[in-house]
Amino acid sequence: MRLILVDWMIDVCEEYRLITATLFTSVSMVDRMLASNVEINSKTLQLVGCTCMMIASKFHDLHPAAADDFVYVSDHAFDRWALLEMEQRVLETLDYNLMRPTPYTFLDVYSKAGGYARGDEGYYLTRLVLETALLHPEHNRFLPSLLTTAAVSLAHTLINPDPEEDEKQQWAQTEILKMSGYTCEDLVEPLEALRGWIQDIASHTHRPFCFP
């Protein structure tokens, strides 16, 4: 149920041209709501997802999506008043503590440390790996900074599988670890998880694994 919601949230953010930070923040809020004592069922899950996107969009987007946009994109599964009521409930449940770090928070800095500037193939691949991780609630067991470090490292491996590129990869790995403060041993578990999630998405093909 959560996987379907997050996959749909990715589509909504793309349709309304909401920035990537909005997606990551909204999914973070959804997971915190699911972990709270608030009763959320299949009928209210989409409402919670839309509410979290609306709140996150107010923080991140120059032109945030309006309440009526989410009513429309949900095919009128709820009205704007239900959305506004849920907004207040989300704010109170999360104690107005909304802007926690997400993997996206560290993307630009760690990608640059690994030799990938914004707009490079490696940057987009790292972002795509992290978006894939969003579909799996298990990603929350890793610190956001650790998950991003592992994603940048994995992007290097996927782009440069040639042994001749080993020296370049080792340099990039050293710079990433220096920037993040993690060790190679720290990356073992998140790298294994990321590879598994990518393979799972590719095998089920509900969302093609390709560059945007």
CSV table of C-alpha atoms in Angstrom, one decimal:
chain,number,residue,atom,x,y,z
A,1,MET,CA,0.0,0.0,0.0
A,2,ARG,CA,2.8,2.4,0.9
A,3,LEU,CA,4.8,1.5,-2.3
A,4,ILE,CA,1.8,2.3,-4.5
A,5,LEU,CA,1.4,5.6,-2.7
A,6,VAL,CA,5.0,6.7,-3.0
A,7,ASP,CA,5.2,5.6,-6.7
A,8,TRP,CA,2.1,7.8,-7.3
A,9,MET,CA,3.6,10.7,-5.3
A,10,ILE,CA,6.6,10.6,-7.6
A,11,ASP,CA,4.3,10.9,-10.6
A,12,VAL,CA,2.4,13.8,-9.0
A,13,CYS,CA,5.6,15.7,-8.3
A,14,GLU,CA,6.6,15.2,-11.9
A,15,GLU,CA,3.2,16.3,-13.2
A,16,TYR,CA,3.1,19.5,-11.2
A,17,ARG,CA,6.9,20.1,-11.6
A,18,LEU,CA,7.5,20.1,-7.9
A,19,ILE,CA,11.2,20.0,-7.1
A,20,THR,CA,13.0,16.9,-5.9
A,21,ALA,CA,13.4,18.2,-2.3
A,22,THR,CA,9.6,18.4,-2.1
A,23,LEU,CA,9.3,14.7,-3.0
A,24,PHE,CA,11.9,13.6,-0.4
A,25,THR,CA,10.5,15.8,2.4
A,26,SER,CA,6.9,14.7,1.7
A,27,VAL,CA,7.8,11.0,1.8
A,28,SER,CA,9.7,11.5,5.0
A,29,MET,CA,6.6,13.1,6.5
A,30,VAL,CA,4.4,10.2,5.3
A,31,ASP,CA,6.7,7.7,6.9
A,32,ARG,CA,6.6,9.6,10.2
A,33,MET,CA,2.8,9.7,10.1
A,34,LEU,CA,2.7,6.0,9.4
A,35,ALA,CA,5.0,5.4,12.4
A,36,SER,CA,2.8,7.6,14.7
A,37,ASN,CA,-0.3,6.7,16.7
A,38,VAL,CA,-2.6,8.2,14.1
A,39,GLU,CA,-4.9,5.6,12.5
A,40,ILE,CA,-4.3,5.6,8.7
A,41,ASN,CA,-6.1,3.1,6.5
A,42,SER,CA,-6.4,2.5,2.8
A,43,LYS,CA,-9.1,5.2,2.5
A,44,THR,CA,-7.0,8.0,4.2
A,45,LEU,CA,-3.5,7.1,3.0
A,46,GLN,CA,-3.8,9.0,-0.3
A,47,LEU,CA,-5.1,12.0,1.7
A,48,VAL,CA,-2.1,11.9,4.0
A,49,GLY,CA,0.2,11.6,1.0
A,50,CYS,CA,-1.4,14.7,-0.7
A,51,THR,CA,-1.3,16.6,2.5
A,52,CYS,CA,2.4,16.0,3.0
A,53,MET,CA,3.1,17.0,-0.6
A,54,MET,CA,1.2,20.2,-0.1
A,55,ILE,CA,3.0,21.1,3.1
A,56,ALA,CA,6.5,20.2,1.6
A,57,SER,CA,5.7,22.2,-1.5
A,58,LYS,CA,5.0,25.3,0.6
A,59,PHE,CA,8.5,25.0,2.0
A,60,HIS,CA,10.5,24.1,-1.2
A,61,ASP,CA,8.7,25.3,-4.3
A,62,LEU,CA,8.7,28.8,-5.7
A,63,HIS,CA,5.2,28.2,-7.0
A,64,PRO,CA,3.7,25.6,-4.6
A,65,ALA,CA,0.9,23.3,-5.6
A,66,ALA,CA,-2.5,24.4,-4.3
A,67,ALA,CA,-5.0,22.4,-2.3
A,68,ASP,CA,-7.3,22.3,-5.4
A,69,ASP,CA,-4.5,20.7,-7.4
A,70,PHE,CA,-4.3,17.8,-5.1
A,71,VAL,CA,-8.1,17.4,-5.0
A,72,TYR,CA,-8.0,17.2,-8.8
A,73,VAL,CA,-5.1,14.8,-9.1
A,74,SER,CA,-6.7,12.5,-6.6
A,75,ASP,CA,-9.8,12.3,-8.8
A,76,HIS,CA,-11.8,14.1,-6.1
A,77,ALA,CA,-11.3,11.3,-3.6
A,78,PHE,CA,-11.6,14.0,-0.9
A,79,ASP,CA,-12.4,17.8,-0.9
A,80,ARG,CA,-10.2,20.7,-0.1
A,81,TRP,CA,-11.7,21.0,3.4
A,82,ALA,CA,-10.7,17.4,4.2
A,83,LEU,CA,-7.2,18.3,2.9
A,84,LEU,CA,-6.9,21.4,5.1
A,85,GLU,CA,-8.2,19.4,8.2
A,86,MET,CA,-5.5,16.7,7.5
A,87,GLU,CA,-2.9,19.5,7.1
A,88,GLN,CA,-3.6,20.6,10.7
A,89,ARG,CA,-3.5,17.0,11.9
A,90,VAL,CA,-0.2,16.3,10.2
A,91,LEU,CA,1.3,19.5,11.7
A,92,GLU,CA,0.2,18.6,15.2
A,93,THR,CA,1.2,15.0,14.9
A,94,LEU,CA,4.7,15.9,13.8
A,95,ASP,CA,4.9,18.7,16.4
A,96,TYR,CA,5.6,21.2,13.6
A,97,ASN,CA,9.0,19.6,13.2
A,98,LEU,CA,8.8,19.2,9.4
A,99,MET,CA,12.2,19.8,7.8
A,100,ARG,CA,14.3,16.9,8.8
A,101,PRO,CA,17.4,15.9,6.7
A,102,THR,CA,16.6,13.5,3.8
A,103,PRO,CA,19.0,11.7,1.5
A,104,TYR,CA,18.4,14.6,-1.0
A,105,THR,CA,19.8,17.0,1.5
A,106,PHE,CA,23.3,15.6,0.9
A,107,LEU,CA,23.0,14.9,-2.8
A,108,ASP,CA,24.7,18.0,-4.3
A,109,VAL,CA,27.6,18.0,-1.9
A,110,TYR,CA,28.4,14.3,-2.0
A,111,SER,CA,27.9,14.0,-5.7
A,112,LYS,CA,30.4,16.9,-6.2
A,113,ALA,CA,32.9,15.2,-3.9
A,114,GLY,CA,32.6,12.1,-6.1
A,115,GLY,CA,33.3,14.1,-9.2
A,116,TYR,CA,29.7,14.6,-10.4
A,117,ALA,CA,28.3,18.1,-10.9
A,118,ARG,CA,24.6,18.8,-11.0
A,119,GLY,CA,23.4,17.7,-14.5
A,120,ASP,CA,26.1,15.0,-15.0
A,121,GLU,CA,25.0,11.5,-15.7
A,122,GLY,CA,26.4,10.4,-12.4
A,123,TYR,CA,24.3,13.0,-10.5
A,124,TYR,CA,21.1,11.9,-12.2
A,125,LEU,CA,21.9,8.2,-11.6
A,126,THR,CA,22.5,8.9,-7.9
A,127,ARG,CA,19.3,10.7,-7.6
A,128,LEU,CA,17.4,7.9,-9.4
A,129,VAL,CA,18.9,5.4,-7.0
A,130,LEU,CA,17.8,7.5,-4.1
A,131,GLU,CA,14.3,7.8,-5.5
A,132,THR,CA,14.2,4.0,-5.9
A,133,ALA,CA,15.1,3.7,-2.3
A,134,LEU,CA,12.1,5.9,-1.3
A,135,LEU,CA,9.8,3.1,-2.5
A,136,HIS,CA,11.1,0.9,0.3
A,137,PRO,CA,10.3,1.8,3.9
A,138,GLU,CA,13.4,-0.1,4.9
A,139,HIS,CA,15.5,2.8,3.7
A,140,ASN,CA,14.6,4.6,6.9
A,141,ARG,CA,16.9,2.3,8.9
A,142,PHE,CA,19.9,4.1,7.4
A,143,LEU,CA,21.0,7.7,8.2
A,144,PRO,CA,20.2,9.9,5.2
A,145,SER,CA,23.8,10.9,4.8
A,146,LEU,CA,24.9,7.3,4.8
A,147,LEU,CA,22.4,6.3,2.2
A,148,THR,CA,23.5,9.2,-0.1
A,149,THR,CA,27.1,8.2,0.3
A,150,ALA,CA,26.3,4.7,-0.7
A,151,ALA,CA,24.2,5.9,-3.7
A,152,VAL,CA,27.1,8.0,-5.0
A,153,SER,CA,29.5,5.1,-4.6
A,154,LEU,CA,27.0,2.8,-6.4
A,155,ALA,CA,26.6,5.3,-9.3
A,156,HIS,CA,30.3,5.2,-9.9
A,157,THR,CA,30.3,1.4,-10.0
A,158,LEU,CA,27.3,1.3,-12.4
A,159,ILE,CA,28.8,3.9,-14.8
A,160,ASN,CA,32.4,2.7,-14.7
A,161,PRO,CA,32.4,-1.1,-14.5
A,162,ASP,CA,35.6,-1.3,-16.6
A,163,PRO,CA,38.6,-2.4,-14.5
A,164,GLU,CA,40.7,0.4,-16.2
A,165,GLU,CA,38.5,2.9,-14.3
A,166,ASP,CA,39.5,1.4,-10.9
A,167,GLU,CA,41.9,4.2,-10.1
A,168,LYS,CA,39.3,6.9,-10.8
A,169,GLN,CA,36.8,5.0,-8.7
A,170,GLN,CA,39.2,4.7,-5.8
A,171,TRP,CA,39.9,8.4,-6.0
A,172,ALA,CA,36.2,9.2,-6.0
A,173,GLN,CA,35.5,6.8,-3.2
A,174,THR,CA,38.2,8.4,-1.1
A,175,GLU,CA,36.8,11.9,-1.6
A,176,ILE,CA,33.2,10.8,-0.9
A,177,LEU,CA,34.3,9.0,2.4
A,178,LYS,CA,36.4,12.0,3.3
A,179,MET,CA,33.5,14.4,2.8
A,180,SER,CA,30.9,12.2,4.6
A,181,GLY,CA,33.1,10.8,7.4
A,182,TYR,CA,32.0,7.2,6.8
A,183,THR,CA,34.3,4.2,6.1
A,184,CYS,CA,34.1,1.4,3.5
A,185,GLU,CA,32.7,-0.9,6.2
A,186,ASP,CA,29.9,1.5,6.8
A,187,LEU,CA,28.8,1.3,3.2
A,188,VAL,CA,28.5,-2.5,3.0
A,189,GLU,CA,25.0,-2.8,4.3
A,190,PRO,CA,23.4,0.2,2.5
A,191,LEU,CA,25.1,-0.8,-0.8
A,192,GLU,CA,23.7,-4.3,-0.5
A,193,ALA,CA,20.2,-2.9,0.2
A,194,LEU,CA,20.4,-0.4,-2.7
A,195,ARG,CA,21.4,-3.1,-5.2
A,196,GLY,CA,18.5,-5.3,-4.0
A,197,TRP,CA,16.0,-2.5,-4.3
A,198,ILE,CA,17.1,-1.7,-7.8
A,199,GLN,CA,16.9,-5.3,-8.9
A,200,ASP,CA,13.4,-5.6,-7.3
A,201,ILE,CA,12.2,-2.5,-9.2
A,202,ALA,CA,13.7,-3.8,-12.4
A,203,SER,CA,12.2,-7.2,-12.1
A,204,HIS,CA,8.7,-6.0,-11.3
A,205,THR,CA,8.9,-3.2,-13.9
A,206,HIS,CA,6.2,-1.1,-12.3
A,207,ARG,CA,8.6,1.8,-12.8
A,208,PRO,CA,11.3,1.6,-15.5
A,209,PHE,CA,14.8,2.1,-14.3
A,210,CYS,CA,16.2,4.7,-16.7
A,211,PHE,CA,17.6,8.1,-16.7
A,212,PRO,CA,15.1,11.0,-16.6
